[in-house]
XYZ file of C-alpha atoms in Angstrom:
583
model
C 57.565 45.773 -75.081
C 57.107 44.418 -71.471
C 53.415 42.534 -70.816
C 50.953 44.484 -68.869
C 49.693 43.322 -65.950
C 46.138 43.010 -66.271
C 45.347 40.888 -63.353
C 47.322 44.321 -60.799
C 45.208 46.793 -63.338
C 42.092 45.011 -62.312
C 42.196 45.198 -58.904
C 43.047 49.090 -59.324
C 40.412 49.581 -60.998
C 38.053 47.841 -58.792
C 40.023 49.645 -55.497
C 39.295 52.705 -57.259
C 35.855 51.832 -58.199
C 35.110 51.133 -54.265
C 36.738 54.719 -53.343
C 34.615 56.543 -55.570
C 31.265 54.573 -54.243
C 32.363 55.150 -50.635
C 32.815 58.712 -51.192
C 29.486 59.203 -53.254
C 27.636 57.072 -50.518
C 29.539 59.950 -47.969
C 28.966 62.411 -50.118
C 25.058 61.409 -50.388
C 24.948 61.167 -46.244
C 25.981 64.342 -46.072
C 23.074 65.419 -48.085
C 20.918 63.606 -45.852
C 22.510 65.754 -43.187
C 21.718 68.472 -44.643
C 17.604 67.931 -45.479
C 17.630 66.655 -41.860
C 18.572 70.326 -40.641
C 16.581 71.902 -43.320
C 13.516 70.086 -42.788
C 14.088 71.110 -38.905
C 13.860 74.568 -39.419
C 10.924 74.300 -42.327
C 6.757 75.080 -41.964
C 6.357 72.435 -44.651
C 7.552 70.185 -47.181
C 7.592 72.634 -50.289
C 10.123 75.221 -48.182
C 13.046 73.931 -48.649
C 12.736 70.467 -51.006
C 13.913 71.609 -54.160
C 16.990 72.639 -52.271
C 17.715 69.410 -50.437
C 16.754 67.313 -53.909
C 19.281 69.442 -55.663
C 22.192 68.455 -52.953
C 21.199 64.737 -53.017
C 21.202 64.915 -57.170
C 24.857 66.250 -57.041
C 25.706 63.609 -54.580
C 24.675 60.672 -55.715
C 25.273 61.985 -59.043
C 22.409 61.479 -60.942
C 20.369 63.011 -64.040
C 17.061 63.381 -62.395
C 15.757 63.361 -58.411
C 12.113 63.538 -58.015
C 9.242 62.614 -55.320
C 5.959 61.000 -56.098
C 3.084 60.817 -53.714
C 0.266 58.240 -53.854
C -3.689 58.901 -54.908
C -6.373 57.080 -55.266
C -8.730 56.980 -58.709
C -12.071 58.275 -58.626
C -12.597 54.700 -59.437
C -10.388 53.734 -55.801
C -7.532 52.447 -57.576
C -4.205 53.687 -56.695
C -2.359 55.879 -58.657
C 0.327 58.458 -57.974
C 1.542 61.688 -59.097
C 4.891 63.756 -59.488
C 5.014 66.866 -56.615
C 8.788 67.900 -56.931
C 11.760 67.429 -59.147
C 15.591 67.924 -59.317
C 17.462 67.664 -63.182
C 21.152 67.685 -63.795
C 22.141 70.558 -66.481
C 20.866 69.064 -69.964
C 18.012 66.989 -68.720
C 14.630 67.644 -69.783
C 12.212 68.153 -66.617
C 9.153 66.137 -66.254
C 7.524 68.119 -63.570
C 4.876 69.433 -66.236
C 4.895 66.402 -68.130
C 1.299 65.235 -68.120
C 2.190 61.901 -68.052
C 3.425 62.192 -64.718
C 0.290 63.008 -63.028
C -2.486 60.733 -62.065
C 0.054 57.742 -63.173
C -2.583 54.152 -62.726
C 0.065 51.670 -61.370
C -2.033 49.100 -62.882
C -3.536 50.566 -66.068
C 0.231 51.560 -67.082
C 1.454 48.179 -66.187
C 3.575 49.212 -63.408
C 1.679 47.219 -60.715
C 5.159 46.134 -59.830
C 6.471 48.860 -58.297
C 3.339 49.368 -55.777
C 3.911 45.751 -55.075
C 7.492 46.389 -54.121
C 7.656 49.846 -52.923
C 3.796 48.910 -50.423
C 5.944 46.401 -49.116
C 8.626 49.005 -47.372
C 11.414 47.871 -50.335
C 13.612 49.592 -52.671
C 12.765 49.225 -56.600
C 15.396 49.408 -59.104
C 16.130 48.310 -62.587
C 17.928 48.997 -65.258
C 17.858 49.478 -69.229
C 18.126 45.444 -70.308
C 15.906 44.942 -67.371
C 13.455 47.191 -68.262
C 9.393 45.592 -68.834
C 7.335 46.792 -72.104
C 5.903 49.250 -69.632
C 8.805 50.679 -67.986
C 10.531 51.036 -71.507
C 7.484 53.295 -72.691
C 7.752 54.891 -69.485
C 11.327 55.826 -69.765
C 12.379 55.890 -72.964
C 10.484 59.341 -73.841
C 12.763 60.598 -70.721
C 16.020 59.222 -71.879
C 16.422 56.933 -68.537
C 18.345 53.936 -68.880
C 18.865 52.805 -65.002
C 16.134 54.294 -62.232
C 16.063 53.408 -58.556
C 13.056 54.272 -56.137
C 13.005 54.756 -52.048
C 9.713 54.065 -50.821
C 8.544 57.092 -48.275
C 6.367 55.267 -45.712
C 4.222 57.601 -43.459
C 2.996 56.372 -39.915
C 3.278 52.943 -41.351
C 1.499 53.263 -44.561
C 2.877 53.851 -48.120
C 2.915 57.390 -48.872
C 4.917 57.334 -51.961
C 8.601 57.195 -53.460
C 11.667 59.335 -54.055
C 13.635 58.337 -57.709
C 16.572 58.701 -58.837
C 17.126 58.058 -62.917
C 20.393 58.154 -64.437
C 19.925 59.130 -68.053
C 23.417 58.432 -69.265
C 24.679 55.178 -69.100
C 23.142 51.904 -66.864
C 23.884 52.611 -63.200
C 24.232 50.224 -61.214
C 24.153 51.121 -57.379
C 26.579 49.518 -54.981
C 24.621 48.508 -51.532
C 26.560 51.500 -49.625
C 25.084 54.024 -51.954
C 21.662 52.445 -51.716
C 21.779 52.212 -47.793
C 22.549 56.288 -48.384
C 19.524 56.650 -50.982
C 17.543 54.706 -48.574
C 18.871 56.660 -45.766
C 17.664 60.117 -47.879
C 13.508 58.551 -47.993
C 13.622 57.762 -44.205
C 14.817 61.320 -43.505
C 11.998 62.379 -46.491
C 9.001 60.150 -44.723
C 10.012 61.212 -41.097
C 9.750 64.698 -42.312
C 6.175 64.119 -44.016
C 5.589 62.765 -40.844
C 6.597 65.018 -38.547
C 4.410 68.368 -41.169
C 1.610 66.209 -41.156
C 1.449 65.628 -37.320
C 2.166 69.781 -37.460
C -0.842 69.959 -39.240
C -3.036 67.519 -37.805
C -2.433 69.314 -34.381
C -3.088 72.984 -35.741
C -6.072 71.506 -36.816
C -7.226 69.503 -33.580
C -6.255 73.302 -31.602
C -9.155 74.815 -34.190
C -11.637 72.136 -33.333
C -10.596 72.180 -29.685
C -11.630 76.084 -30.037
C -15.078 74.775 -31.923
C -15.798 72.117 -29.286
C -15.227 74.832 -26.572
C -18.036 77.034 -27.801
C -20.673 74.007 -28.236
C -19.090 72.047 -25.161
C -22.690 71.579 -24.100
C -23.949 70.176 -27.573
C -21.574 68.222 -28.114
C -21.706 66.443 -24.901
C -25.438 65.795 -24.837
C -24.590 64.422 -28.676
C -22.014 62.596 -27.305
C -24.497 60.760 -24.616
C -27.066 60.450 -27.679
C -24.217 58.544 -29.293
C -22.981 56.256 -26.438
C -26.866 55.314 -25.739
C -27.229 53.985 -28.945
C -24.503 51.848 -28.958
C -25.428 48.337 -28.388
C -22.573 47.384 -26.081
C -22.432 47.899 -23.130
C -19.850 50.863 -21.908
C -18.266 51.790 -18.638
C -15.877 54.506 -17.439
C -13.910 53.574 -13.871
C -11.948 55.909 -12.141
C -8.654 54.751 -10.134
C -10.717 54.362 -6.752
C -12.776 51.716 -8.834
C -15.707 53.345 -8.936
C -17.750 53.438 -12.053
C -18.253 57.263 -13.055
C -20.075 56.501 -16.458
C -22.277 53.460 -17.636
C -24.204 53.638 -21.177
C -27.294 52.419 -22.310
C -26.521 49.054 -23.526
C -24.719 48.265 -19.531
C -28.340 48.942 -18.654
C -29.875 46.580 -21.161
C -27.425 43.690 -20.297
C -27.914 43.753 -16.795
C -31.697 44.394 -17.435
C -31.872 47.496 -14.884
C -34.226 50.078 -14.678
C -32.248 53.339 -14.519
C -28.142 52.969 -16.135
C -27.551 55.934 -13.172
C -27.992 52.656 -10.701
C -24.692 50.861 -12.349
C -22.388 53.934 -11.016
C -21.012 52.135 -7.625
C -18.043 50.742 -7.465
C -16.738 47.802 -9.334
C -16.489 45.042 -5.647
C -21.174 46.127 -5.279
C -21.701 44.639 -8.923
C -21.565 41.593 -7.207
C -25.076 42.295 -6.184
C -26.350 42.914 -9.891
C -25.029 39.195 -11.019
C -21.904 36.561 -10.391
C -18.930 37.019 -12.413
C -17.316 33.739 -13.929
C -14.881 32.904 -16.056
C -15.967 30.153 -18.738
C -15.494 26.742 -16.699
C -18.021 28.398 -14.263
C -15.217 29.539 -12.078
C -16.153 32.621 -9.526
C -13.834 35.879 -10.798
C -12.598 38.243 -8.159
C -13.096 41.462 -8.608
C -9.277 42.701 -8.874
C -9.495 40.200 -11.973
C -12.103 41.456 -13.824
C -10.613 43.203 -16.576
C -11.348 47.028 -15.914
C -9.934 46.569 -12.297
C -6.636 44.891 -14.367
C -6.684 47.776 -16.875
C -6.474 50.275 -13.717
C -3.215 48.603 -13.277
C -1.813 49.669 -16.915
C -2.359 45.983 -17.872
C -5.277 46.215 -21.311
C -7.763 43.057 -21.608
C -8.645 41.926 -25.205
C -11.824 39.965 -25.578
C -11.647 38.139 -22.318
C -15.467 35.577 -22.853
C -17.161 35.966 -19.427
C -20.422 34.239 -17.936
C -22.907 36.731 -16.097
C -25.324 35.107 -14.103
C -28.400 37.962 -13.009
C -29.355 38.087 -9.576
C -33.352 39.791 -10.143
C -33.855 37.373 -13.089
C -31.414 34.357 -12.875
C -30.940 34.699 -16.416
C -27.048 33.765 -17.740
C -25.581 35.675 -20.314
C -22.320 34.794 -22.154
C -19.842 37.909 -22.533
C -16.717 38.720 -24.274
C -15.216 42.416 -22.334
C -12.109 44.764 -23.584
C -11.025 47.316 -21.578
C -7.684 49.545 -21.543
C -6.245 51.889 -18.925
C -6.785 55.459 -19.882
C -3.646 57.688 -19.477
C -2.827 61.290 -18.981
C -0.250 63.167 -21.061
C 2.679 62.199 -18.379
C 1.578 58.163 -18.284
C -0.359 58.628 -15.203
C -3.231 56.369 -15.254
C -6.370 58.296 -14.918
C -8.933 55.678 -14.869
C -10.193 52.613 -17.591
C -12.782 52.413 -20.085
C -14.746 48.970 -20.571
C -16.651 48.033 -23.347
C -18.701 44.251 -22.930
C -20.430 42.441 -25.876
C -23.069 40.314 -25.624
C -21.783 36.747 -27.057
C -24.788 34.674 -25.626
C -26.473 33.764 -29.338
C -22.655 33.062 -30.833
C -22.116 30.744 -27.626
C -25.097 29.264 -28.540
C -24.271 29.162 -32.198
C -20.865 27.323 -31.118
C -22.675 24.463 -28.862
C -25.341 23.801 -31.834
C -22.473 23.684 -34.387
C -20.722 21.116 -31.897
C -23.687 19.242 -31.233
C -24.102 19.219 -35.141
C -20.650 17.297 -35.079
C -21.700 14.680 -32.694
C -24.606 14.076 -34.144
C -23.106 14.164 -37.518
C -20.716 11.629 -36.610
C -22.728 9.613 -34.502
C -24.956 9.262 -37.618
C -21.910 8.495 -40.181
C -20.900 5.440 -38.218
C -23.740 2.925 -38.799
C -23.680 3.826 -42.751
C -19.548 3.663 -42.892
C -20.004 0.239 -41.320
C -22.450 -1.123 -43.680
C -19.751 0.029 -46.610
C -17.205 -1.730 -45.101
C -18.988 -4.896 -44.373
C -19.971 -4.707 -48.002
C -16.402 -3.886 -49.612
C -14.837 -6.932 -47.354
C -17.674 -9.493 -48.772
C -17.328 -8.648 -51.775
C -13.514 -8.523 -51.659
C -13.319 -12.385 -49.953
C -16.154 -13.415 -52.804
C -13.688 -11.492 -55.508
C -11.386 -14.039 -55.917
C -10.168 -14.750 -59.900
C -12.176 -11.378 -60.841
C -10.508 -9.079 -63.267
C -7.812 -6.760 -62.234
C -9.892 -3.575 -62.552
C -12.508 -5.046 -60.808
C -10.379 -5.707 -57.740
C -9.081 -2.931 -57.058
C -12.214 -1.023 -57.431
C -13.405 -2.952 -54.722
C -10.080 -2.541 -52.778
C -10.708 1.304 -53.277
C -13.927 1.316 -51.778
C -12.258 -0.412 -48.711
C -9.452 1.775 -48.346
C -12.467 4.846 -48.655
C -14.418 3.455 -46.055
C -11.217 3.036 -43.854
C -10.740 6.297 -44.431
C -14.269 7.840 -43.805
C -14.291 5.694 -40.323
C -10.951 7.963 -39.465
C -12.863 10.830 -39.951
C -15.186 9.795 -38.395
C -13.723 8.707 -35.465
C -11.465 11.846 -35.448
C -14.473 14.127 -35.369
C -16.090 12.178 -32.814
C -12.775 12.788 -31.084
C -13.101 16.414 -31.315
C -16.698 16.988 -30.444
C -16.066 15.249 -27.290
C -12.672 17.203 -26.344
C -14.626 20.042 -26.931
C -17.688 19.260 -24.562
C -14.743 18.700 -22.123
C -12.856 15.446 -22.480
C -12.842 12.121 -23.832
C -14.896 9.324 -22.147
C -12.723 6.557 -21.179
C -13.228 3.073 -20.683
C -10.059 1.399 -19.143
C -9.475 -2.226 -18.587
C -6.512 -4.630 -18.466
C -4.686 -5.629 -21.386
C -1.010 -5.920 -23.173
C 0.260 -3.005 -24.580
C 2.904 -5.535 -26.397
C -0.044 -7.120 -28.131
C -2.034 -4.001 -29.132
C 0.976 -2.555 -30.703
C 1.998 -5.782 -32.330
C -1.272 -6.591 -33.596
C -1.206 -2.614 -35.055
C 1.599 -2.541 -36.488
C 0.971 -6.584 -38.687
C -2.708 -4.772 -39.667
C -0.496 -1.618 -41.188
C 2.339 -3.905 -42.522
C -0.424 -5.920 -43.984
C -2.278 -2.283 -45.625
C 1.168 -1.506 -46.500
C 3.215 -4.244 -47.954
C 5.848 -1.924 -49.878
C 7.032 -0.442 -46.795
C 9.105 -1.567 -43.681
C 8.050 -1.432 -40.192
C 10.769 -2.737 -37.610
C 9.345 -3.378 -34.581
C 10.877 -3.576 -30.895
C 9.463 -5.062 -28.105
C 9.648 -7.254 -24.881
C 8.986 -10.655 -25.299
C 7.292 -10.477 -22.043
C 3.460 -8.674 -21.525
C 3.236 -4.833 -20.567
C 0.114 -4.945 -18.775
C -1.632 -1.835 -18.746
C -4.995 -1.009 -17.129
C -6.140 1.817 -19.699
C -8.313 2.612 -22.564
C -7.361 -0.488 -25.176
C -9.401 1.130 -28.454
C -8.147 5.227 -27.203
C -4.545 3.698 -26.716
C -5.181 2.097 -29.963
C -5.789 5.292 -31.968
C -2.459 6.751 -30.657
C -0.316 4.032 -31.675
C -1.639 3.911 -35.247
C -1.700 7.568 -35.431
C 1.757 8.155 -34.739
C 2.339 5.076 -37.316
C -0.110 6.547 -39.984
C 2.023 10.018 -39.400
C 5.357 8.385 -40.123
C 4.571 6.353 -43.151
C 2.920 9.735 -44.663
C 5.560 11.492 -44.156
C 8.651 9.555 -44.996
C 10.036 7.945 -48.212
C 8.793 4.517 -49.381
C 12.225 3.282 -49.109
C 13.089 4.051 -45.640
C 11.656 2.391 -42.597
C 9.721 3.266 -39.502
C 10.847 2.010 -36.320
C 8.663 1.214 -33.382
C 9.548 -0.020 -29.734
C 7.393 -0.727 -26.778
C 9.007 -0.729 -23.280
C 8.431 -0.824 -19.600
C 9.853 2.569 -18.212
C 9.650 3.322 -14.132
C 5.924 2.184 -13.709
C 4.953 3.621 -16.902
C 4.816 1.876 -20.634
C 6.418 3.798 -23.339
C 6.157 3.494 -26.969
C 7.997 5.129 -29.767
C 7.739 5.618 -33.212
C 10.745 7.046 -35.561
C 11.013 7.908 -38.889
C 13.167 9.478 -41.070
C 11.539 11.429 -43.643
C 10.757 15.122 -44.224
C 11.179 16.410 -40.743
C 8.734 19.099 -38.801
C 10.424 22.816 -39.591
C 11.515 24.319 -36.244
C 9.351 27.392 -36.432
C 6.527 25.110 -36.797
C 7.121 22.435 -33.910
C 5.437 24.562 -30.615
C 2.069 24.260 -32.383
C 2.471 20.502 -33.362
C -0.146 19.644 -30.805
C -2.784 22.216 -31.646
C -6.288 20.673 -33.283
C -6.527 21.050 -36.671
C -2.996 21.971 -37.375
C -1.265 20.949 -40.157
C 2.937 22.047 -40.532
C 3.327 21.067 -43.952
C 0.428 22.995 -45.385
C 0.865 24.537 -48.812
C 4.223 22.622 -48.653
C 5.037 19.937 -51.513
C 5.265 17.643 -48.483
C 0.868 18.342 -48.114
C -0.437 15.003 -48.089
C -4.040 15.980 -47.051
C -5.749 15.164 -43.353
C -7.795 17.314 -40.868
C -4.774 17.952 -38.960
C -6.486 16.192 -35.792
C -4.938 12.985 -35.142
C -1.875 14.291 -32.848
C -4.338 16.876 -30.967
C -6.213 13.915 -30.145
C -3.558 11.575 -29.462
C -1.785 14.172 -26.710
C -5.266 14.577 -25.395
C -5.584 10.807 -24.705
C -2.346 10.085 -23.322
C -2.606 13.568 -21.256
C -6.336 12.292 -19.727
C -4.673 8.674 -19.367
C -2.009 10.741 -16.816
C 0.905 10.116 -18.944
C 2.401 12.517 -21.511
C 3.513 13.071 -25.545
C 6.805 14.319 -26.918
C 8.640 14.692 -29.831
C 11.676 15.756 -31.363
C 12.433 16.261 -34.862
C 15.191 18.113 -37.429
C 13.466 19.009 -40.753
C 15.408 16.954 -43.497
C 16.310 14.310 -40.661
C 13.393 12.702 -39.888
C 10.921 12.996 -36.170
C 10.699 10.798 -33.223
C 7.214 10.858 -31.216
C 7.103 8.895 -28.045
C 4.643 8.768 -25.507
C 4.706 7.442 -21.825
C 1.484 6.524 -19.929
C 1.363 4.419 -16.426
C 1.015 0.937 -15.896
C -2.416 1.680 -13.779
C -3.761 0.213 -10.537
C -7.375 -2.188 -11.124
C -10.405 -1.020 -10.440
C -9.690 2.247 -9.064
C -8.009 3.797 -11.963
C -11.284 1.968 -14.020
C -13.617 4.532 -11.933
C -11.484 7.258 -12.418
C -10.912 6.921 -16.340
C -14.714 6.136 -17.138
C -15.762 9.471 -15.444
C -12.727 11.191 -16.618
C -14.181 13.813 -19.276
């Protein structure tokens, strides 16, 4: 007897395996096909469903087809319930199953299917996979392998079509999935496509309604738009304002809202437009002129400044072209909020920062003073005892950071950071930085670069200061104890430059444009989260960028980052007046 060759028999049986999917994932698109056409030609989903779920049964070759749509509880949770169904001969239906109505993702345990199927995804498991819940679910049918097509409608879940296979454990090949999923996006765009059908019939009826109480309705409609506390406008394409509400009247503090329909270029004579820096806006930029253009405005914060009263009001405006049926713009529709309290609001809350701050410092001082005394006097004291003390130093080193950093913030925010340049060696602040880090940090290694001659710079020594240890505190976080940081300082074309490499965890690419952004931290949530406001680097850019110079980085996650910053050499006393007014 000759030895079989099992290794040729396998890959038969696999080719054949492959020919059978392809042809039941081509047998299953022509189904698809098919409900496509019938749905065409159908007034509504019940027509002509239990033919096309009979064709996709036989073509995917499955025990039972079926389609669920979604409900909610009297109690607002979701639940769903069994509309239409499809069995092969010999399988039991479950269309008047009770069981299969009003089904409680949650209370039944099947919470993971809404989580799957809400999320646009295909669900499918089969009989060794099967949860308590889904056994007691299934067993009672016979189904040992199910699969489920989510049917999303105008974006939202509507519900799922299944397909059980009560035999033996199927297990679909991705072809014949892509064809199942295939079958629910013809399913949904048909859903769709009825209950846009049906939405319209019913808009043509209330058309017809609004018709016969035209009048009503439009004096309700005024009723309405006068008790809105925004203000509203209407423009037409010649700019001129065919429609202003109550609450324009009330922000502009006119008598009559009639006296606000002129056209947009005389509202210059009801108040001055300006952006927030107290900038003058042109008319063709104030947002409903820009909307008459196609373009919509979201939220733009204005400053009105009345003309009868003087009185300024802070305002945040939307607007959005209004088109016709072909695209033709027919005019714009404004709608401005009065933001004058939250403005306010904002400037208290920043003023609370300062002040905050301001009053942290004195108190953080006195800690520090303390924890260094008593650190200098703590010599031969017991181990615990010294390093309590040293933990009370490190917190108050810490608490000044915040400090500073919020200090740092407060001021950016009431529009820049005051300087106070003067002469010194950038060599010797960096040095000096780096052997008071070394000397925090004993365990790790800091190389250092530098010229042996001075750098003499004519900037802010303490603001220069920060960004150096900054961009050291930021590497030591963020690489391994036993790898070092390297730092260089350099003369570069009438500029100094300093670097700082390290080569730890890396900033993830997706996550490098908004490096620079305050309170911003990339490795949040992250096992790589090592705590901070996220701060330090806004600030940093910010005092290099008001020093003239510039901050850039570049990093590889896994590879380590390189920050560098350039700033110029400065010229005396005239740079001095321009950096101590520079805010």
């Amino acid at each position: 007897m000759e030895p079989t060759d099992t290794s040729a028999e396998h890959t038969e049986g696999r080719e054949t395996a492959e020919r059978k999917s392809r042809l039941r994932a081509s047998d299953i698109l022509s189904a698809v096909r098919f409900a496509a056409e019938s749905f065409l030609t159908s007034a509504s989903l019940a027509e002509r469903i239990d033919e096309v779920l009979e064709r996709l049964g036989e073509a995917a070759d499955v025990s039972r087809v079926y389609v669920f749509e979604n409900e909610l509880t009297r109690d607002g949770e979701l639940a769903t319930s069994q509309l239409f169904e499809w069995v092969a001969e010999g399988i039991t239906p479950q269309l008047e199953n009770p069981v299969m109505q009003h089904m409680d993702y949650e209370e039944m345990g099947l919470q993971p299917w809404a989580d799957t199927l809400s999320r646009g995804k295909v669900y499918e498991t089969h009989l060794e996979n099967f949860t308590d819940a889904e056994v007691e679910f299934a067993e009672p049918q016979g189904i040992q392998s199910f699969l489920f097509v989510p049917l999303l409608v105008e974006g939202s879940w509507w519900g799922f079509i299944g397909f059980d296979e009560c035999f033996t454990p199927r297990r679909w090949t991705d072809e014949e999935r892509d064809a199942l999923q295939a079958a629910g996006s013809i399913l949904s765009a048909a859903i769709q496509g009825w209950r846009g059908r049906e939405e319209r019939e019913q808009l043509l009826r209330e058309q017809r309604a609004l018709t016969q109480s035209a009048w009503q309705r439009a004096a309700e409609w005024e009723a309405v738009l006068a008790s809105i506390v925004d203000g509203v406008w209407v423009i037409d394409p010649g700019e001129q304002v065919t429609f202003a509400n109550e609450g324009a009247r009330r922000l502009f503090e006119l008598e009559r809202a009639d006296d606000l329909l002129r056209p947009c270029s005389e509202y210059d004579a009801f108040a001055e437009m300006l952006d927030m820096s107290d900038e003058p806006i042109a008319v063709e930029d104030l947002p409903p002129c820009r909307s008459l253009k196609g373009e919509p405005v979201t939220n733009q914060a204005m400053k009105i400044v009345l003309r009868n009263t003087g009185t300024q009001k802070y305002v945040r405006i939307s607007s959005a072209p209004i088109h016709s049926a072909n695209g033709e713009i027919l005019g714009a529709v404004a709608v401005m909020t009065d933001i004058t309290e939250s403005v306010a609001f904002d400037r208290m809350k920043d003023q609370f920062i300062r002040v905050a701050a301001h009053e942290l410092k004195t108190p953080v001082a006195i800690m520090k003073g303390y924890a260094q005394l008593a650190l200098r006097g703590a010599e031969g004291s017991p181990p615990a005892q010294l390093s309590r003390l040293e933990a009370i130093d490190r917190g108050s080193d810490r608490i000044a950071r915040i400090v500073q950093d919020l200090l740092g913030i407060s001021q950016l925010q009431a529009g820049g950071l005051r300087l106070l340049p003067k002469r010194f060696d950038l060599v010797k602040l960096v040095t000096k930085t780096v052997e008071r880090v070394a000397r925090k940090q004993p365990d790790r290694t800091i190389d250092l670069e530098a010229e042996e001659a001075p750098i003499s710079i004519f900037a802010d020594h303490e603001r220069i200061g920060y960004v150096v240890r900054s961009l050291l505190d930021n590497a030591l976080r963020y690489s391994p104890s036993g790898e070092p940081v390297e730092v260089s300082v350099a003369p570069a074309d009438g500029s100094a430059q300093v670097k700082v490499r390290d080569f730890g965890v890396g900033i993830p690419a997706d996550k490098q444009d908004r490096i620079f952004q305050p309170f911003y931290r990339a490795h949040t949530d992250t096992p790589y989260d090592y705590g901070g406001m996220g701060v330090g680097l806004y600030i940093s850019s910010e005092i290099v960028r008001q020093h003239g110079g510039r901050m850039w980085f570049d990093s590889r996650e896994g590879k380590g980052s390189t920050f560098q910053f350039r700033i110029p050499l400065g010229e005396g006393d005239e740079l001095g007046a321009k950096g101590a007014d520079r805010r």
